[in-house]
Amino acid sequence: MSLKQLKLDPSQIVTDPKELAVYGKDWTTYFDIRCQAVVFPKSHEDVVEIVRWANETKTALVPSGGRTGLSGGAVATKNEVVVSFEKFNKIKTFDPLENTIVCDPGVITEEIQQWAEKHDLLYPVDFAARGSSHIGGNIATNAGGIKVLRYGLTRDWVTSLKVVTGAGQTLVLNKSLVKNATGYDLRHLFIGSEGTLGFITESTIQLTRKAKKLQVILLACESLDKVMAVFAHFNSKLVLTAFEMFSDIALKKVLEQKHLPVPFETEYPFYITCEIELSGSEADEALLGEVLEKAFESEYVVDGVIAQSDTQAKIFWRYREDISESVSAYSPYKNDIAVRVSKVSPFVKELDQIILSSYPDWIVVWFGHIGDGNLHLNILRPEGMTKENFVAECQKVDKKIFECIEKFEGSISAEHGVGLTKKPFLNYSRSPEEIEIFKSIKKIFDPNNIINPGKVFDI
C-alpha cells in the first residue's frame, strides 16, 4: 500500500512517529499504539477520497476527534491510518427560524456552546471534556454528560447528518425534518455507532432557549439511600437540570489536586451538586425554600449550601467535574455503567460488596449522574503496582461486576462506548441475536471492514 496514491495535499499526511503516538490514542492508557500515518481531511470530498483509497488498498481507518474517549474507540493498535478531523472544524451556517447550526465534524463542543451563548441560545449537551471533544465524536458516541436529566443525549439534538459510509457512499440523513415518516431513520444508526459504519462529515445541531434562572446547590448526605431520597423529593417538586453525586473520597482527591475551598466543616460520605431551573418568580423561590426545608426535616440532607454567586456555583461544579482529572495520576481502572434510577441504591450496595471482597485494600472512587442512573466506578492503582499487573487484577473482577449489571438489567457502558475496553463484555448488555444484527448492519455499510475495525465487536 502506498500513501502516495492518496490524493491529498502532502501537508495533510503525517508519518512522524511522535505525531503518530499522539493521534493514535485516546484518554485510555493501557494500549500499545501502532499506526502508519495520520491524515487530516478538510472537506467532505477529502473524506470520500480517503475512504476510496482505503477500500482499494484494504487499509483500515480509525476516526479521531478530540481523543477524549475512555473506551479505546479511537485507538490505533494494528498499523491503521488515523483520520483526524481537527482541521475540518467550521460552524458553517445558522438558521434563525429553526435555531439550527450546520457544523463540520471537528468543531469543539465548547465552541458550539459559546456560539449559542452569543446568540442568546443554548446547546445543552455538557460534560467535563467540552473544551477538547469534537461534535463528530460526541455524535459517534451519543455523548451524555451532566444535563441528560433535563435535556437528553446528543441524539436528541441532531436533526441531520451527512456521512460517508465504509463503502464510500455519501448519505444525507433526515435533512432536518421534524416529521419524516418515510422508512428507517438511518441517522440514528450513525449516532452512537462509535465510527464503525462510516465517517460523519456534517451535522445539523438544534439549539434551544436558555433557562431564565439556574440555581446551583451543594448538599451532603449520610448514605446513598439518602441521596436517592433527595432525588425523588426534588424531582417531584422542582425542574432539575442536573443531579450529580460523588463520594467523600472523590471530593478529597479534588481538594488535594485542585486546592479548592473545603465546602463544609464536617466530612460526609456523599455529596450532591444539583442545578435547578427557576422561572424567576417569587413563588418559585419560595417553593425551592420549602423543598430544601423538607429535605432537612426528613433527614435526607445533613448539610447544604446555595450558591450565592456565579463564582461559587462554578466551584460547586468543579467539585464534581474535576474528579476525573484529579484521579488521573493513579491510572484508574474505569467502569462507566448504568441501571434504571429506581435500582441504583441496591445495585451499588451489591457492587460495593463485590469490590470490597475482591480488593479490600484498594481505593474506589464513586461518582455519577444519579438522575439518569449512570455511575462512574474508578479503581485507583495502588502505589508500586505496574499498570499491567493492575489491569490484570481489575479484569479478574470485571466478570463479577458485569454479572451484577446483567442481573440488574443495566448497561456495561452508559456513555463512553464499547470500543476495545468493553468489547469482551458486550454480551452482558446485548443478546447474541442483537450482536449478530450489529454485525450484519456493519457489513452493509462497511463491506470491506475498513472503518474502525475491531471496535465494539469482531467480524
XYZ file of C-alpha atoms in Angstrom:
459
model
C 0.000 0.000 0.000
C 1.244 3.494 -0.724
C 0.236 6.764 0.834
C 1.385 8.388 -2.416
C -1.768 7.042 -4.051
C -3.849 9.105 -1.629
C -4.901 12.294 -3.408
C -4.446 14.765 -0.585
C -2.075 17.686 -0.164
C 1.188 16.357 1.355
C 0.645 18.670 4.347
C -2.453 16.619 5.176
C -0.467 13.388 5.616
C 1.769 12.907 8.654
C 4.094 9.954 9.377
C 6.309 11.427 12.105
C 6.444 8.795 14.914
C 5.977 11.472 17.582
C 2.774 12.651 15.916
C 1.558 9.086 15.444
C 1.972 8.451 19.163
C -0.277 11.456 19.913
C -3.008 10.892 17.332
C -3.095 7.133 17.646
C -4.574 7.123 21.140
C -7.405 8.495 23.237
C -7.632 9.010 27.007
C -7.263 5.305 27.684
C -3.727 4.432 28.763
C -3.481 0.658 28.518
C -2.937 0.102 24.776
C 0.258 -0.094 22.734
C -0.105 2.435 19.927
C 0.784 1.328 16.420
C -0.321 3.277 13.352
C 1.289 4.025 9.994
C 0.042 7.562 9.343
C -2.370 10.330 10.274
C -4.413 12.063 7.598
C -6.224 15.372 8.071
C -9.277 15.836 5.806
C -10.524 19.385 5.426
C -13.699 18.687 3.442
C -16.312 16.078 2.654
C -14.526 15.412 -0.630
C -11.298 14.667 1.231
C -13.112 12.062 3.313
C -14.593 10.457 0.191
C -11.060 10.249 -1.246
C -9.640 8.709 1.936
C -12.352 6.040 2.029
C -11.891 5.308 -1.705
C -8.148 4.818 -1.191
C -8.690 2.686 1.904
C -11.046 0.340 0.044
C -8.675 -0.009 -2.889
C -5.660 -0.688 -0.687
C -7.573 -2.602 2.025
C -6.255 -0.158 4.645
C -8.032 0.100 7.977
C -9.015 3.595 9.155
C -9.500 4.845 12.717
C -11.542 8.049 13.279
C -10.004 10.606 15.619
C -11.734 13.638 17.114
C -10.717 15.304 20.352
C -9.402 11.906 21.575
C -11.223 12.286 24.912
C -12.776 8.820 24.767
C -12.315 6.373 27.631
C -13.073 3.062 25.906
C -10.295 2.773 23.340
C -12.671 3.589 20.492
C -10.172 5.944 18.812
C -7.051 3.855 19.467
C -4.861 2.550 16.614
C -3.131 -0.714 17.544
C -2.862 -2.655 14.253
C -0.993 -0.292 11.910
C -4.132 1.549 10.818
C -4.267 5.027 9.315
C -5.777 7.551 11.715
C -8.254 10.050 10.248
C -8.118 13.211 12.357
C -10.927 15.734 11.945
C -9.287 18.576 13.852
C -8.704 20.614 10.651
C -12.265 20.060 9.408
C -13.724 22.392 12.008
C -16.047 25.189 10.918
C -19.500 26.268 12.063
C -20.908 26.948 8.631
C -24.482 28.234 8.684
C -27.223 29.298 11.085
C -30.959 29.105 10.554
C -32.521 31.755 12.856
C -36.053 30.491 12.236
C -35.325 26.919 13.326
C -32.384 27.781 15.606
C -30.094 25.207 13.993
C -26.425 25.377 13.033
C -24.524 23.299 10.488
C -21.152 22.057 11.753
C -18.088 20.312 10.427
C -17.178 17.208 12.480
C -14.102 18.797 14.086
C -15.919 21.672 15.805
C -15.141 21.616 19.524
C -18.187 21.152 21.756
C -17.457 24.271 23.802
C -17.317 26.371 20.622
C -20.902 25.362 19.883
C -21.908 26.257 23.437
C -20.169 29.643 23.179
C -21.647 30.310 19.733
C -25.119 29.580 21.090
C -24.491 31.849 24.102
C -23.581 34.775 21.810
C -26.930 34.333 20.071
C -28.821 34.106 23.393
C -29.398 30.406 22.837
C -28.251 27.170 24.465
C -26.573 23.961 23.332
C -27.352 21.887 26.422
C -25.206 18.749 25.969
C -22.463 19.362 28.525
C -19.619 17.439 30.166
C -16.117 17.995 31.565
C -14.356 17.345 28.221
C -16.325 20.110 26.492
C -13.140 22.100 25.797
C -11.474 19.403 23.704
C -14.092 16.943 22.451
C -15.400 17.274 18.883
C -19.038 17.288 17.850
C -18.361 14.422 15.436
C -17.050 12.295 18.290
C -19.955 13.359 20.508
C -22.361 12.116 17.854
C -20.423 8.898 17.242
C -20.653 8.045 20.952
C -24.058 9.660 21.613
C -22.430 11.724 24.372
C -24.438 12.337 27.515
C -22.929 14.293 30.392
C -24.318 16.244 33.300
C -27.631 17.567 31.919
C -29.185 14.444 30.405
C -31.844 14.568 33.128
C -33.265 17.769 31.668
C -32.134 17.811 28.043
C -31.426 14.257 26.955
C -28.479 12.898 24.971
C -26.647 14.157 21.892
C -29.086 12.088 19.834
C -31.889 14.466 20.804
C -30.085 17.489 19.296
C -29.007 16.170 15.891
C -31.518 16.981 13.165
C -29.482 15.888 10.136
C -26.249 14.126 9.247
C -24.075 13.914 6.177
C -21.913 10.800 6.188
C -19.501 8.800 4.075
C -20.109 5.082 4.580
C -17.373 2.479 4.658
C -18.427 1.586 1.117
C -17.739 5.179 0.031
C -21.363 6.235 -0.374
C -22.456 9.753 0.580
C -25.713 9.829 2.528
C -27.684 12.826 3.810
C -29.849 11.587 6.657
C -33.184 13.192 7.639
C -32.450 16.669 6.182
C -33.571 18.349 9.445
C -37.198 17.412 9.031
C -39.256 17.401 12.216
C -41.675 14.878 10.720
C -40.405 12.303 8.255
C -42.368 9.037 8.208
C -40.600 7.533 5.184
C -38.937 4.429 6.491
C -35.888 3.806 8.662
C -34.154 6.843 10.147
C -30.542 5.864 9.390
C -29.350 8.982 11.189
C -29.875 7.152 14.465
C -27.739 4.217 13.351
C -24.759 6.528 12.955
C -25.404 8.265 16.269
C -23.704 6.028 18.818
C -22.057 3.790 16.206
C -18.539 4.628 17.502
C -17.304 5.294 13.978
C -17.823 1.713 12.821
C -20.209 2.397 9.917
C -18.592 5.427 8.287
C -17.484 8.998 8.884
C -19.704 11.927 9.833
C -18.751 14.905 7.664
C -21.513 17.352 8.575
C -24.160 17.660 11.266
C -27.075 19.976 11.832
C -27.455 20.752 15.520
C -30.574 22.031 17.223
C -30.186 24.867 19.717
C -32.752 25.904 22.300
C -33.659 28.814 24.570
C -31.716 29.391 27.751
C -33.314 28.915 31.149
C -34.399 32.139 32.843
C -32.550 31.328 36.053
C -30.415 28.442 37.294
C -29.703 27.792 40.946
C -26.778 25.553 41.937
C -26.853 23.822 45.329
C -24.302 21.653 47.130
C -25.720 19.091 49.571
C -24.275 16.454 51.914
C -25.862 13.089 52.772
C -25.113 10.225 55.141
C -25.861 7.388 52.696
C -26.645 6.588 49.091
C -30.224 5.790 50.120
C -30.497 9.393 51.356
C -29.082 10.646 48.047
C -31.810 8.764 46.207
C -34.432 10.118 48.631
C -33.259 13.660 47.878
C -33.525 12.990 44.158
C -37.048 11.608 44.439
C -38.102 14.539 46.640
C -36.547 17.255 44.451
C -37.611 15.672 41.177
C -41.262 15.582 42.262
C -41.345 19.289 43.102
C -38.696 21.112 41.049
C -37.353 21.297 37.496
C -33.950 19.631 37.799
C -31.352 20.448 35.167
C -28.682 18.228 36.731
C -28.311 15.992 39.761
C -24.769 14.711 40.338
C -23.455 12.524 43.161
C -19.865 11.971 44.345
C -18.285 10.231 47.304
C -16.141 11.687 50.086
C -13.069 10.015 48.569
C -13.773 11.708 45.239
C -14.068 15.113 46.925
C -10.819 14.587 48.862
C -8.915 13.861 45.649
C -10.280 17.050 44.057
C -9.400 19.151 47.101
C -5.879 17.684 47.169
C -5.220 18.277 43.484
C -7.118 21.496 42.804
C -6.744 23.323 46.146
C -10.379 24.385 46.195
C -12.051 25.598 49.397
C -13.396 22.896 51.712
C -17.209 23.059 51.341
C -18.247 22.006 54.869
C -16.609 21.887 58.301
C -17.646 18.231 58.665
C -16.854 15.415 56.228
C -19.766 13.353 54.916
C -19.984 10.088 52.948
C -21.808 11.511 49.913
C -22.300 14.867 48.210
C -24.693 16.197 45.609
C -24.246 19.032 43.151
C -27.641 19.838 41.711
C -28.833 22.535 39.359
C -32.437 23.726 39.419
C -34.252 25.704 36.744
C -36.350 28.573 38.120
C -38.765 30.923 36.437
C -37.526 33.890 38.463
C -40.859 34.314 40.235
C -41.197 34.750 43.989
C -43.387 31.648 44.088
C -40.601 29.572 42.552
C -38.062 30.889 45.053
C -40.435 30.125 47.920
C -41.036 26.599 46.611
C -37.295 25.942 46.490
C -37.013 27.038 50.117
C -39.863 24.748 51.149
C -38.355 21.777 49.313
C -34.967 22.320 50.949
C -36.537 22.720 54.385
C -38.429 19.446 53.940
C -35.215 17.665 52.892
C -33.536 18.735 56.149
C -36.588 17.934 58.287
C -36.779 14.446 56.768
C -33.044 13.999 57.413
C -32.370 13.261 53.754
C -29.777 16.037 53.901
C -27.401 16.850 56.772
C -25.718 19.941 55.321
C -26.057 22.208 52.329
C -25.145 25.486 50.665
C -26.950 27.507 47.989
C -24.518 29.200 45.592
C -24.571 32.953 46.164
C -22.668 33.906 43.019
C -21.588 32.570 39.638
C -18.112 32.068 41.087
C -19.402 29.907 43.922
C -21.625 27.958 41.527
C -18.586 27.187 39.356
C -16.708 25.915 42.424
C -19.621 23.619 43.294
C -19.461 22.244 39.772
C -15.696 21.804 39.966
C -16.094 19.523 42.987
C -17.860 17.152 40.591
C -16.305 17.870 37.200
C -12.655 17.865 38.313
C -12.829 14.319 39.692
C -11.582 12.512 36.571
C -8.612 14.808 36.173
C -7.823 14.668 39.887
C -7.576 10.861 39.926
C -5.791 10.546 36.561
C -2.363 10.344 38.261
C -3.458 6.998 39.751
C -4.115 5.481 36.293
C -7.627 4.497 37.404
C -9.413 1.489 36.013
C -12.764 2.878 34.916
C -16.200 1.410 34.546
C -18.998 3.567 33.137
C -22.196 1.729 33.990
C -25.932 2.309 34.211
C -29.097 0.866 35.670
C -32.601 2.245 35.969
C -32.771 5.053 38.511
C -35.020 3.005 40.786
C -32.352 0.277 41.004
C -29.326 2.480 41.745
C -29.215 2.048 45.520
C -29.465 -1.775 45.743
C -27.186 -2.117 42.719
C -24.404 -0.011 44.247
C -24.660 -1.864 47.571
C -24.198 -5.204 45.833
C -21.397 -3.900 43.640
C -19.595 -2.414 46.642
C -19.578 -5.829 48.305
C -18.096 -7.434 45.187
C -15.260 -4.913 45.056
C -14.592 -4.942 48.807
C -14.424 -8.716 48.937
C -12.120 -8.827 45.918
C -9.835 -5.911 46.762
C -10.404 -4.797 50.369
C -7.348 -2.509 50.444
C -7.904 -0.707 47.141
C -9.315 2.801 46.877
C -12.555 3.092 44.910
C -13.914 6.457 43.751
C -17.644 6.683 43.018
C -19.393 9.499 41.196
C -22.141 9.764 38.669
C -25.264 11.131 37.074
C -27.718 9.807 39.639
C -30.663 11.454 37.877
C -30.268 9.156 34.850
C -28.845 6.060 36.569
C -25.301 6.439 35.191
C -22.474 5.699 37.638
C -18.715 6.015 37.223
C -16.595 3.489 39.099
C -12.886 4.339 39.349
C -10.473 1.879 40.962
C -7.186 3.643 41.773
C -3.929 1.853 41.021
C -2.053 1.115 44.251
C 1.375 2.684 44.643
C 4.142 0.385 43.396
C 1.908 -1.815 41.219
C 2.649 -1.821 37.488
C -0.115 -0.839 35.066
C -0.009 -4.311 33.524
C -0.488 -6.124 36.836
C -3.133 -3.638 37.910
C -5.185 -4.102 34.738
C -4.851 -7.873 35.001
C -6.171 -7.813 38.576
C -9.049 -5.487 37.685
C -10.067 -7.661 34.756
C -10.425 -10.613 37.125
C -13.251 -8.851 38.917
C -14.823 -7.382 35.753
C -16.769 -10.578 35.161
C -18.379 -10.308 38.618
C -19.153 -6.618 38.072
C -20.779 -7.244 34.713
C -22.712 -10.237 36.018
C -24.131 -7.871 38.625
C -25.018 -5.360 35.909
C -26.712 -8.096 33.901
C -28.688 -9.151 36.990
C -29.974 -5.571 37.375
C -30.664 -5.310 33.601
C -28.176 -2.480 33.205
C -25.546 -1.347 30.721
C -21.808 -2.059 30.800
C -21.245 1.310 29.099
C -23.626 4.177 29.695
C -21.916 6.941 27.744
C -18.252 6.130 26.992
C -18.985 3.482 24.401
C -17.711 -0.074 23.991
C -14.563 0.464 21.907
C -11.870 -2.031 22.838
C -12.135 -1.970 26.623
C -15.717 -3.238 26.892
C -15.810 -5.366 23.744
C -15.223 -8.689 25.568
C -18.223 -7.951 27.796
C -20.773 -6.752 25.244
C -22.841 -9.912 25.804
C -23.700 -8.736 29.333
C -25.799 -5.902 27.868
C -26.726 -7.220 24.426
C -28.215 -10.550 23.416
C -26.499 -12.845 20.874
C -29.275 -12.014 18.424
C -28.652 -8.279 18.768
C -24.908 -8.680 18.271
C -25.466 -10.705 15.082
C -27.717 -7.932 13.772
C -24.992 -5.391 14.634
C -22.549 -7.390 12.512
C -24.997 -7.587 9.609
C -25.507 -3.818 9.690
C -21.734 -3.275 9.760
C -21.284 -5.462 6.655
C -23.899 -3.457 4.729
C -22.337 -0.066 5.441
C -18.709 -1.211 5.507
C -18.368 -4.378 3.395
C -14.553 -4.411 3.458
C -14.391 -3.793 7.231
C -12.078 -0.785 6.895
C -13.825 1.684 9.213
C -12.660 1.299 12.833
C -12.456 -2.496 12.578
C -12.282 -4.493 15.788
C -14.134 -1.917 17.853
C -17.382 -2.817 19.673
C -17.357 -6.371 18.185
C -15.273 -8.556 15.856
C -16.363 -9.729 12.439
